[in-house]
């Protein structure tokens, strides 16, 4: 393995720029962001904000220049001081909250983590949630490590053909430019572990990502010692077939626990974020058996310290494998558990309607002391959907709690807006979840708030234009595609954003259900409206790709006057501009298939009110005044009828409410009623749907009880 990037050419006065670049906590520290932006603005832009890459590319003359620039040095010193405060301070929220007597670590397992665009090991919402959870765990000072997979080719880059068909491009990550380095065992060796897979052994190297007070370890099978097919196992996220998937999950679960042991980390809670990592429990039961415990006793011990979060309200969305497939790949994993193989396999046995399979969610539920869903409504759906797994309970009494998702506010709130919060909502950084604090937002003068919204929208359009300039000049795309990418968008018009995974249940093209009615809304001569779309379809999801193509064709269609845009290659970077810069955030899933959704939380906290079906978090987040509820008044068993009803409810809202409110201006040209919505969105969403509230809730409801009961053991 190559070493973590060292930067021998840094002048002494700026030596610590390397430390800052190699710890992703710079991504949510304004001081560090300011320093890197100022260090070399064109490079900051051309690297998509990647300080590691910047430090490799920066000209020595530029370094000498800033090293002698007092204004830059002030920024630099502030960034270093802020970083040292995070690393050295012992007085954290956790140090006060932890009444369990435990000194053990919380180990959080997830198949994907979205921390920053320079580390492309995520596909969508699940990854963003995991990434934000880690960042918050660092802020609160939890003893916290996360375990995931290093995907050297990551998730794909999206290209869209002239016909609107998605093409996937996999690029091998350049290690040198990523904020990662080898993880070390307590004796200083680079950490490499062995995982039995089928009848062979696969070696797995472990990378470390620094995240302030937390750490993320990534498992990688791309070692020379491994057979070519084993090296490929960690190559891509969700890229392979079922066989690949089950092997990846064995590596994540069993390899993850082995990595913790090799690293000398004493975990007291094992948090399984979605069922992918549920093989953690296999390895742990086996360890207890090897200490001489009985199977029941071992399972009991494992349960006390295992907690599980489920994210999928659709039966088919839960990973399940035929027994013979699981048995083939687990062949070498049993050890002392061999005598109880049937008992173990029974933990995963479940028929979700398509035959009895080994179900990863069933395994996780049956071997955890806590199962939680990710919104109140999703809790209800989960209790009903999984009722058979708890014999003797009813959907009302099934032991599933809900911890509604949140987003990491320091990551998602626009820098300019944070300054506004500092002025009017003082204390928001320390007490983000304090709802009354946010009443301060009501004191912001309307014209100041409106100027902020206009500014953030301008940043979005500058970003979109620059992206299309790049496609036009270096890729020579045709003029219609330059239009479809958003170059004709009007920087003053009401802008609706829709960005998320393109898949059938999210209905990305619902708004085009009645194209004539929509065209009238968009092309209104005095009150134009425009739509900005972004999102990837899973490579195997043809339905999602067709929806994408449908949207792209509308963007190419002159009937919409260049007021429909599709921004390609959606990732965290694009997401930031969109959730901060649009005016409205649209969400129209088929209810109740959206477990929570988080992009609407990011948008609302930036003063981009949510217009959504009452699904996921919006079922509890909508107050009547902080956005809009797309309410079709009644449900239809027939999907097409439901789609039409939902689309009509959406048009009604646009025509009768959003458009008039947005364009009704006072004598200073401020849309007063609109600004009231903006403030209400921020005021009500920023505290409640923050990861600050969420992780504290995990600590109180889930982590501390687990630590207390395992401390007693
Ligand atoms: C927030 C986010 C998501 C999740 O969006 P949902 O609305 O929950 O579907 C997906 N991808 C990226 C890049 C995001 O930032």
XYZ file of C-alpha atoms and ligand atoms in Angstrom:
728
model
C 0.000 0.000 0.000
C 1.114 3.489 -0.683
C 1.554 5.887 2.174
C -0.772 8.656 3.055
C 0.079 11.638 0.923
C 3.001 13.571 2.323
C 3.771 16.988 0.924
C 7.522 17.527 1.272
C 7.425 20.765 -0.694
C 5.321 22.722 1.746
C 7.139 25.727 3.228
C 7.700 25.355 6.987
C 5.285 28.157 7.775
C 2.522 26.191 5.993
C 3.614 22.718 7.003
C 0.262 21.800 8.508
C -1.721 22.268 5.320
C -0.910 18.589 4.791
C -2.469 17.519 8.123
C -5.584 19.498 7.320
C -5.889 18.030 3.831
C -5.533 14.495 5.152
C -8.363 14.813 7.662
C -11.789 15.163 6.087
C -12.982 17.291 8.969
C -11.758 20.200 6.817
C -14.906 19.590 4.729
C -17.147 20.976 7.458
C -14.770 23.482 9.021
C -15.266 26.898 7.509
C -11.791 28.035 8.581
C -10.089 25.278 6.600
C -12.369 25.733 3.593
C -11.565 29.440 3.537
C -7.861 28.734 3.709
C -7.918 26.278 0.803
C -10.144 28.490 -1.295
C -7.786 31.378 -0.781
C -4.685 29.211 -1.266
C -5.355 28.853 -4.994
C -8.878 29.579 -6.142
C -8.586 28.231 -9.720
C -7.152 24.974 -8.368
C -9.853 24.805 -5.705
C -12.393 24.952 -8.530
C -10.631 22.672 -11.010
C -10.082 19.914 -8.440
C -13.739 20.082 -7.284
C -12.468 21.148 -3.856
C -9.840 18.477 -3.261
C -7.031 19.836 -1.049
C -4.917 16.669 -1.372
C -4.907 17.041 -5.133
C -4.363 20.785 -4.805
C -1.242 20.283 -2.723
C 0.106 17.919 -5.365
C -0.559 20.333 -8.189
C 0.112 23.707 -6.683
C 2.991 25.722 -8.142
C 5.909 26.298 -5.741
C 5.787 30.023 -6.576
C 2.183 30.187 -5.426
C 3.137 28.519 -2.134
C 5.977 30.980 -1.514
C 3.667 33.848 -2.352
C 0.921 32.892 0.111
C 3.497 31.989 2.767
C 4.415 35.671 2.760
C 0.836 36.980 2.587
C -0.357 38.114 6.029
C -4.029 37.820 5.058
C -3.566 34.225 3.995
C -1.498 33.423 7.063
C -4.280 34.685 9.297
C -6.702 32.271 7.583
C -4.199 29.464 7.830
C -3.542 30.019 11.521
C -7.254 30.099 12.203
C -7.752 26.846 10.316
C -4.953 25.140 12.244
C -6.312 26.428 15.558
C -9.813 25.160 14.749
C -8.410 21.792 13.777
C -6.297 21.486 16.919
C -9.322 22.361 19.012
C -11.191 19.387 17.540
C -8.267 17.028 17.975
C -7.157 18.065 21.452
C -10.305 19.055 23.304
C -11.484 16.422 25.786
C -14.554 18.321 26.884
C -17.142 16.980 24.481
C -20.879 16.411 24.689
C -20.200 12.676 24.964
C -17.896 13.103 27.933
C -20.918 14.506 29.793
C -23.634 12.258 28.334
C -21.959 8.906 28.821
C -23.335 7.490 32.056
C -22.745 3.873 31.102
C -19.335 3.596 32.711
C -18.190 2.085 29.453
C -14.996 3.136 27.727
C -15.728 1.045 24.678
C -16.058 2.183 21.121
C -19.134 2.367 18.902
C -18.441 0.556 15.642
C -20.690 1.583 12.752
C -20.882 -0.682 9.706
C -22.178 0.473 6.342
C -21.691 -0.588 2.729
C -21.305 3.032 1.625
C -20.185 6.367 3.019
C -20.654 9.738 1.366
C -18.162 12.082 3.000
C -16.799 14.115 0.139
C -16.710 13.930 -3.649
C -12.991 13.116 -3.550
C -13.832 9.733 -2.024
C -16.418 8.213 -4.391
C -17.544 5.276 -2.268
C -21.253 6.062 -2.196
C -24.271 5.731 -4.446
C -26.928 7.811 -2.728
C -29.009 8.491 0.326
C -27.799 5.577 2.449
C -24.214 6.723 1.996
C -25.009 10.350 2.721
C -26.769 9.365 5.910
C -23.793 7.243 7.009
C -21.326 10.004 6.160
C -23.327 12.635 8.032
C -23.690 10.271 11.015
C -19.885 9.929 11.233
C -19.334 13.679 11.014
C -21.810 14.298 13.801
C -20.273 11.534 15.922
C -16.997 13.415 15.607
C -18.589 16.745 16.548
C -20.230 15.234 19.641
C -17.049 13.413 20.633
C -18.460 9.886 20.547
C -15.860 7.109 20.734
C -16.654 6.126 17.192
C -15.196 4.172 14.313
C -16.888 3.264 11.068
C -16.199 0.292 8.826
C -16.919 0.160 5.133
C -15.583 -0.881 1.781
C -12.926 0.774 -0.314
C -14.188 0.712 -3.870
C -11.182 1.646 -5.992
C -13.467 2.248 -8.960
C -16.178 3.682 -6.769
C -19.647 4.243 -8.076
C -19.777 5.252 -11.722
C -19.537 8.641 -13.377
C -22.620 9.394 -15.380
C -22.508 10.442 -19.019
C -25.714 11.057 -20.904
C -25.785 10.358 -24.638
C -27.344 12.691 -27.197
C -30.430 10.469 -26.989
C -30.586 10.818 -23.230
C -29.398 7.311 -22.438
C -27.240 6.986 -19.312
C -23.753 5.579 -19.786
C -21.679 4.464 -16.840
C -18.004 5.255 -16.745
C -15.858 3.668 -14.045
C -12.590 5.399 -13.284
C -9.932 3.964 -11.063
C -9.341 6.229 -8.128
C -5.917 7.820 -8.002
C -4.850 6.930 -4.455
C -2.445 9.782 -4.367
C -5.314 12.256 -4.627
C -7.619 10.688 -2.057
C -7.627 11.593 1.643
C -6.782 8.070 2.781
C -3.815 6.173 4.149
C -3.024 2.685 5.419
C -4.456 1.771 8.816
C -1.937 0.542 11.361
C -2.123 -2.159 14.005
C -1.021 -1.278 17.561
C 2.495 -2.537 16.808
C 2.793 -0.181 13.865
C 2.375 -2.633 11.011
C 0.083 -1.915 8.080
C -3.164 -3.699 8.795
C -3.905 -6.664 6.540
C -6.386 -9.335 7.583
C -7.440 -12.697 6.204
C -11.067 -13.565 5.482
C -12.162 -17.100 4.661
C -14.300 -17.088 1.556
C -15.613 -20.381 0.188
C -12.694 -22.764 0.437
C -10.006 -20.118 0.035
C -8.651 -17.202 2.016
C -8.811 -13.644 0.783
C -6.443 -11.021 2.092
C -7.945 -7.662 2.875
C -5.993 -4.491 3.462
C -7.429 -1.773 5.619
C -7.369 1.929 4.798
C -7.978 4.702 7.246
C -9.901 7.906 6.640
C -9.515 10.558 9.330
C -12.684 12.383 10.307
C -11.817 14.711 13.147
C -12.388 12.697 16.315
C -13.782 9.725 14.402
C -12.166 7.318 11.985
C -13.411 5.300 9.056
C -11.752 2.037 8.038
C -12.161 0.774 4.501
C -11.654 -2.829 3.457
C -9.929 -3.468 0.164
C -9.304 -6.815 -1.548
C -7.192 -5.410 -4.383
C -3.956 -7.033 -3.207
C -1.411 -8.777 -5.408
C -1.587 -11.889 -3.258
C -5.267 -12.404 -4.150
C -6.614 -14.138 -7.240
C -7.826 -11.738 -9.946
C -11.518 -12.401 -9.206
C -10.953 -11.723 -5.520
C -9.118 -8.500 -6.294
C -12.211 -7.431 -8.205
C -14.516 -8.011 -5.232
C -14.051 -4.568 -3.797
C -13.708 -2.825 -7.156
C -17.167 -1.370 -7.505
C -20.089 -0.432 -5.310
C -23.247 -2.419 -6.117
C -21.675 -3.278 -9.471
C -21.802 -7.045 -9.413
C -24.247 -9.921 -9.414
C -25.719 -11.760 -6.405
C -22.601 -13.913 -5.983
C -20.396 -10.840 -5.828
C -22.771 -9.161 -3.449
C -22.841 -11.989 -0.908
C -19.056 -12.203 -0.988
C -18.736 -8.452 -0.471
C -21.074 -8.739 2.501
C -19.039 -11.567 4.025
C -15.926 -9.434 3.715
C -17.673 -6.416 5.208
C -19.183 -8.292 8.146
C -16.617 -10.926 8.998
C -13.645 -8.943 7.706
C -14.913 -5.860 9.489
C -14.872 -7.572 12.886
C -11.468 -9.087 12.178
C -10.171 -5.644 11.227
C -11.371 -4.211 14.540
C -9.532 -6.981 16.387
C -6.344 -6.438 14.389
C -6.512 -2.692 15.003
C -6.910 -3.258 18.740
C -10.291 -1.508 18.889
C -12.551 -2.643 21.726
C -16.095 -2.193 20.449
C -19.055 -2.128 22.844
C -21.737 -1.417 20.242
C -21.954 -2.827 16.728
C -24.292 -0.675 14.681
C -25.439 -2.322 11.460
C -26.548 0.397 9.073
C -28.837 -1.610 6.786
C -28.614 -5.409 6.506
C -25.503 -5.497 4.297
C -23.170 -5.857 7.260
C -25.181 -8.427 9.208
C -22.491 -11.135 8.950
C -20.805 -9.197 11.754
C -22.897 -11.337 14.079
C -21.593 -14.590 12.608
C -18.017 -13.708 13.422
C -18.951 -12.533 16.904
C -21.025 -15.596 17.798
C -18.109 -17.705 16.650
C -15.722 -15.775 18.910
C -17.953 -16.323 21.945
C -18.206 -20.046 21.150
C -14.437 -20.196 21.024
C -14.411 -18.767 24.547
C -16.488 -21.770 25.606
C -19.984 -20.243 25.589
C -23.050 -22.128 24.377
C -24.751 -21.022 21.179
C -27.725 -19.482 23.007
C -25.480 -17.707 25.421
C -23.273 -16.410 22.619
C -26.259 -15.162 20.645
C -27.560 -13.453 23.736
C -24.238 -11.667 24.282
C -24.091 -10.603 20.656
C -27.634 -9.292 20.769
C -26.951 -7.039 23.724
C -24.363 -5.099 21.794
C -25.783 -5.243 18.269
C -28.135 -2.553 17.002
C -29.699 -2.339 13.602
C -31.120 0.399 11.383
C -33.335 -0.593 8.473
C -33.878 1.751 5.522
C -36.063 -0.088 3.046
C -39.867 -0.041 3.050
C -40.081 -2.398 0.044
C -39.819 -6.184 0.637
C -37.766 -6.743 -2.519
C -35.274 -4.094 -1.448
C -33.935 -6.271 1.356
C -30.908 -8.375 0.501
C -31.688 -12.078 0.450
C -29.790 -15.005 -1.005
C -30.545 -18.660 -1.719
C -29.262 -20.860 1.087
C -26.918 -22.818 -1.164
C -25.240 -19.571 -2.219
C -24.720 -18.441 1.361
C -23.466 -21.882 2.365
C -20.984 -22.022 -0.495
C -19.367 -18.724 0.370
C -19.521 -19.147 4.148
C -17.881 -22.594 3.952
C -14.625 -21.483 5.564
C -16.135 -19.098 8.101
C -17.704 -21.439 10.623
C -14.898 -22.556 12.940
C -16.484 -23.497 16.272
C -19.824 -22.364 14.919
C -19.777 -25.376 12.586
C -21.749 -27.520 15.041
C -24.485 -24.878 15.173
C -24.624 -24.072 11.514
C -28.324 -24.824 11.252
C -29.074 -22.632 14.259
C -27.204 -19.801 12.648
C -28.799 -20.218 9.234
C -32.213 -20.220 10.908
C -31.546 -16.644 12.025
C -31.707 -15.545 8.393
C -34.566 -17.751 7.259
C -37.416 -15.631 5.939
C -40.049 -15.709 3.263
C -40.761 -12.183 2.070
C -43.272 -13.432 -0.451
C -40.928 -14.869 -3.035
C -39.851 -18.062 -1.278
C -37.737 -18.797 1.763
C -34.311 -17.247 1.476
C -31.443 -16.271 3.703
C -32.462 -12.712 4.414
C -29.891 -10.238 5.729
C -32.528 -8.056 7.380
C -34.014 -11.050 9.181
C -30.537 -11.989 10.405
C -29.947 -8.432 11.623
C -33.347 -8.139 13.337
C -33.015 -11.489 15.103
C -29.544 -10.789 16.392
C -29.988 -7.188 17.532
C -31.309 -5.750 20.768
C -32.605 -2.695 18.932
C -34.111 -2.288 15.486
C -35.032 1.138 14.255
C -36.596 2.647 11.182
C -35.635 6.060 9.810
C -38.861 8.053 10.119
C -42.075 7.703 12.122
C -44.037 6.591 9.088
C -41.317 4.164 8.070
C -41.462 2.749 11.598
C -45.116 1.936 11.093
C -44.499 0.415 7.659
C -41.622 -1.664 9.040
C -43.684 -3.012 11.937
C -46.362 -4.130 9.505
C -44.009 -5.485 6.877
C -41.876 -7.517 9.281
C -44.639 -8.553 11.670
C -44.163 -12.299 10.991
C -40.617 -12.107 12.347
C -41.882 -11.478 15.878
C -44.355 -14.279 16.556
C -46.877 -13.267 19.152
C -46.684 -9.551 18.461
C -49.041 -7.328 16.503
C -47.918 -4.570 14.161
C -48.589 -2.147 17.025
C -46.383 -3.938 19.522
C -43.575 -5.096 17.243
C -40.272 -3.944 18.696
C -39.227 -1.381 16.105
C -38.515 2.192 17.096
C -37.976 5.136 14.816
C -35.065 7.529 14.808
C -35.856 9.974 12.064
C -32.935 10.832 9.833
C -31.189 14.161 9.859
C -28.478 15.927 7.917
C -25.160 17.353 9.089
C -25.857 21.060 9.040
C -22.236 22.308 8.961
C -21.783 20.191 5.821
C -24.945 21.191 4.019
C -25.630 24.819 4.860
C -24.173 27.332 2.417
C -21.189 29.287 3.743
C -22.900 32.669 3.236
C -25.994 31.467 5.031
C -23.955 30.204 7.988
C -22.716 33.768 8.461
C -26.303 34.991 8.461
C -27.143 32.365 11.104
C -24.153 33.468 13.173
C -25.676 36.940 13.210
C -29.312 36.092 13.945
C -29.309 32.573 15.417
C -26.282 32.813 17.617
C -25.391 29.535 19.254
C -26.792 27.454 16.386
C -23.503 25.622 15.893
C -23.363 24.391 19.492
C -27.089 23.849 20.059
C -28.298 23.031 16.557
C -31.212 20.932 17.797
C -32.573 23.617 20.128
C -35.825 24.546 18.402
C -36.481 27.789 20.255
C -33.076 29.146 19.314
C -34.098 29.137 15.685
C -36.846 31.683 16.295
C -33.967 34.089 15.720
C -34.380 33.523 12.006
C -37.634 35.520 12.193
C -35.554 38.606 13.027
C -33.742 38.566 9.700
C -35.055 41.531 7.657
C -37.006 40.269 4.650
C -34.827 42.044 2.128
C -31.674 40.589 3.672
C -33.133 37.100 3.558
C -34.272 37.578 0.000
C -30.875 38.938 -1.078
C -29.343 35.779 0.389
C -31.692 33.549 -1.600
C -30.915 35.463 -4.796
C -27.206 35.114 -4.132
C -27.413 31.361 -3.584
C -29.452 30.965 -6.760
C -26.810 32.956 -8.656
C -24.087 30.571 -7.425
C -26.084 27.632 -8.761
C -26.466 29.166 -12.205
C -22.797 30.118 -12.374
C -21.969 26.504 -11.556
C -24.351 25.117 -14.181
C -23.045 27.491 -16.852
C -19.403 26.660 -16.125
C -20.166 22.963 -16.341
C -21.778 23.386 -19.736
C -18.969 25.646 -20.913
C -16.644 22.759 -20.073
C -18.802 20.206 -21.938
C -19.069 22.576 -24.898
C -15.370 23.392 -25.146
C -13.707 20.110 -24.239
C -16.302 17.519 -25.152
C -17.805 19.396 -28.118
C -21.371 18.479 -27.197
C -24.002 19.810 -29.611
C -25.819 23.112 -28.990
C -29.144 21.435 -28.096
C -27.326 19.587 -25.342
C -25.776 22.817 -24.126
C -29.338 24.060 -23.741
C -30.481 20.837 -22.070
C -27.655 21.270 -19.560
C -29.199 24.510 -18.347
C -27.522 27.405 -20.170
C -30.803 29.170 -20.980
C -32.001 29.146 -17.386
C -33.107 32.542 -16.133
C -31.269 33.534 -12.940
C -34.322 35.402 -11.621
C -37.069 32.849 -12.342
C -38.721 30.508 -9.868
C -36.515 27.413 -9.917
C -37.660 23.962 -8.866
C -35.020 21.351 -8.078
C -35.359 17.591 -8.287
C -32.199 15.603 -7.620
C -31.962 12.082 -6.317
C -31.576 8.535 -7.541
C -33.626 7.924 -10.687
C -35.784 4.953 -9.924
C -39.414 4.125 -10.601
C -40.857 4.755 -7.135
C -39.394 8.256 -6.955
C -41.209 9.144 -10.203
C -38.640 11.620 -11.583
C -40.820 12.383 -14.610
C -44.157 12.747 -12.796
C -44.249 16.490 -13.427
C -44.357 15.798 -17.188
C -47.552 13.795 -16.899
C -49.564 16.578 -18.517
C -47.008 18.305 -20.772
C -49.414 20.966 -22.077
C -50.408 22.082 -18.617
C -46.769 22.106 -17.511
C -45.631 24.069 -20.581
C -48.168 26.790 -19.739
C -46.779 27.015 -16.223
C -43.146 27.114 -17.322
C -43.566 29.506 -20.235
C -45.715 32.111 -18.548
C -44.526 35.437 -20.004
C -44.325 37.311 -16.711
C -44.010 34.505 -14.188
C -41.766 31.843 -15.693
C -40.902 28.661 -13.849
C -37.978 26.363 -14.515
C -36.953 22.848 -13.522
C -33.482 21.550 -12.749
C -32.982 17.783 -12.582
C -30.019 15.651 -11.576
C -29.558 12.038 -10.572
C -28.158 8.692 -11.550
C -30.042 5.483 -12.277
C -28.604 2.243 -10.928
C -26.722 0.523 -13.801
C -29.166 -2.414 -13.744
C -32.313 -0.293 -13.358
C -33.732 0.061 -16.853
C -36.897 1.666 -15.539
C -34.810 4.386 -13.894
C -32.838 4.894 -17.099
C -36.009 5.274 -19.134
C -37.318 7.875 -16.700
C -34.005 9.708 -17.040
C -34.254 9.595 -20.806
C -37.791 10.926 -20.635
C -36.624 13.872 -18.557
C -33.634 14.510 -20.804
C -35.830 14.569 -23.896
C -38.019 17.212 -22.290
C -34.902 19.258 -21.605
C -34.077 19.041 -25.336
C -37.630 19.930 -26.374
C -38.059 23.561 -27.536
C -41.656 23.398 -26.279
C -40.255 24.023 -22.803
C -38.153 26.936 -23.950
C -34.886 25.894 -22.328
C -36.575 26.003 -18.927
C -35.966 22.343 -18.181
C -32.390 21.333 -17.432
C -30.631 18.083 -16.636
C -27.320 18.395 -14.786
C -25.295 15.229 -15.298
C -23.092 13.207 -12.937
C -24.963 13.953 -9.717
C -22.701 13.666 -6.691
C -22.133 15.443 -3.393
C -20.610 18.419 -5.164
C -23.593 18.934 -7.480
C -25.951 18.243 -4.582
C -24.504 21.141 -2.589
C -25.190 23.685 -5.335
C -28.681 22.349 -5.978
C -29.997 22.123 -2.421
C -28.640 25.598 -1.701
C -29.489 27.348 -4.955
C -32.977 26.291 -6.052
C -36.129 27.996 -4.769
C -38.211 24.892 -4.164
C -37.286 21.260 -3.627
C -39.611 18.773 -5.282
C -40.169 15.259 -3.975
C -42.917 13.066 -5.402
C -42.352 9.415 -4.499
C -45.028 6.772 -4.540
C -46.210 6.654 -0.945
C -45.102 4.911 1.305
C -41.955 3.880 -0.516
C -39.670 6.697 0.630
C -38.353 5.559 4.015
C -37.188 9.032 4.911
C -35.436 11.035 2.206
C -32.851 13.598 3.228
C -32.329 15.950 0.294
C -35.444 17.895 1.284
C -33.953 18.431 4.748
C -30.773 19.846 3.212
C -32.820 22.132 0.985
C -35.200 23.331 3.706
C -32.359 24.199 6.055
C -30.983 26.399 3.269
C -34.290 28.190 2.883
C -35.403 26.100 -0.099
C -38.849 24.958 1.019
C -39.924 21.410 0.333
C -42.860 20.590 -1.944
C -43.543 16.937 -1.326
C -45.905 14.046 -1.113
C -46.587 13.312 2.575
C -44.151 10.425 2.652
C -40.964 9.706 4.612
C -39.768 12.555 6.828
C -42.309 14.991 5.355
C -45.168 13.078 6.981
C -43.830 14.402 10.300
C -41.901 17.437 9.043
C -44.648 19.403 7.284
C -46.216 21.954 9.629
C -48.629 23.640 7.221
C -46.394 26.693 6.892
C -42.861 25.464 6.172
C -43.318 24.217 2.597
C -46.038 22.514 0.587
C -47.809 19.203 0.799
C -48.742 17.585 -2.513
C -52.075 16.215 -1.413
C -54.099 14.291 -4.001
C -56.987 13.943 -1.524
C -57.437 10.211 -1.439
C -55.631 7.155 -2.698
C -56.091 5.022 -5.787
C -55.341 1.339 -6.055
C -54.518 1.856 -9.708
C -51.009 3.223 -10.116
C -51.740 5.263 -13.232
C -54.733 6.885 -11.573
C -52.635 7.707 -8.532
C -49.921 9.235 -10.729
C -52.482 11.437 -12.452
C -54.039 12.519 -9.171
C -50.632 13.318 -7.678
C -49.539 15.234 -10.786
C -52.743 17.272 -10.785
C -52.289 18.116 -7.115
C -48.780 19.261 -7.985
C -49.959 21.500 -10.863
C -52.671 22.969 -8.650
C -50.115 23.914 -6.035
C -47.858 25.506 -8.616
C -50.596 27.482 -10.317
C -52.530 28.630 -7.281
C -49.902 28.916 -4.616
C -46.200 28.782 -5.487
C -46.135 30.925 -8.608
C -48.339 33.757 -7.284
C -46.481 33.763 -3.947
C -43.068 33.893 -5.576
C -43.943 36.702 -7.965
C -45.984 38.837 -5.592
C -43.467 41.560 -4.681
C -43.533 44.567 -2.369
C -42.192 47.984 -3.309
C -38.627 46.792 -2.698
C -39.252 43.854 -5.045
C -39.249 41.407 -2.135
C -41.758 38.517 -2.206
C -42.773 38.918 1.422
C -45.012 35.850 1.746
C -42.397 33.725 0.018
C -39.692 34.910 2.370
C -41.935 33.963 5.282
C -42.000 30.396 3.928
C -38.237 30.446 3.532
C -37.763 31.466 7.149
C -40.316 28.942 8.356
C -38.538 26.166 6.459
C -35.239 27.018 8.104
C -36.738 27.605 11.535
C -38.567 24.294 11.730
C -36.300 21.969 9.779
C -32.754 22.954 10.764
C -33.079 21.908 14.419
C -35.345 18.869 14.131
C -33.859 17.283 11.066
C -30.227 17.809 11.968
C -27.877 14.934 12.680
C -27.247 16.770 15.965
C -30.757 15.789 17.061
C -30.474 12.412 15.327
C -27.162 11.219 16.777
C -28.113 12.403 20.266
C -31.268 10.330 19.878
C -29.198 7.318 18.808
C -27.023 7.803 21.875
C -29.932 8.023 24.306
C -32.245 5.421 22.789
C -29.818 2.960 21.274
C -26.126 3.286 22.113
C -26.243 3.947 25.846
C -28.690 1.115 26.585
C -26.451 -1.255 24.619
C -23.328 -0.026 26.389
C -24.993 -0.350 29.781
C -26.087 -3.906 29.195
C -22.771 -4.997 27.748
C -20.909 -3.220 30.576
C -22.836 -5.436 33.027
C -21.718 -8.561 31.249
C -28.806 13.813 -0.076
C -28.347 13.032 -1.223
C -29.062 11.906 -1.641
C -30.341 11.448 -0.956
O -31.431 12.158 -1.475
P -32.923 11.643 -1.189
O -33.756 12.839 -1.341
O -32.930 11.124 0.197
O -33.197 10.611 -2.204
C -28.586 11.185 -2.715
N -27.460 11.549 -3.354
C -26.746 12.625 -2.994
C -25.510 12.965 -3.740
C -27.166 13.405 -1.922
O -26.448 14.472 -1.553
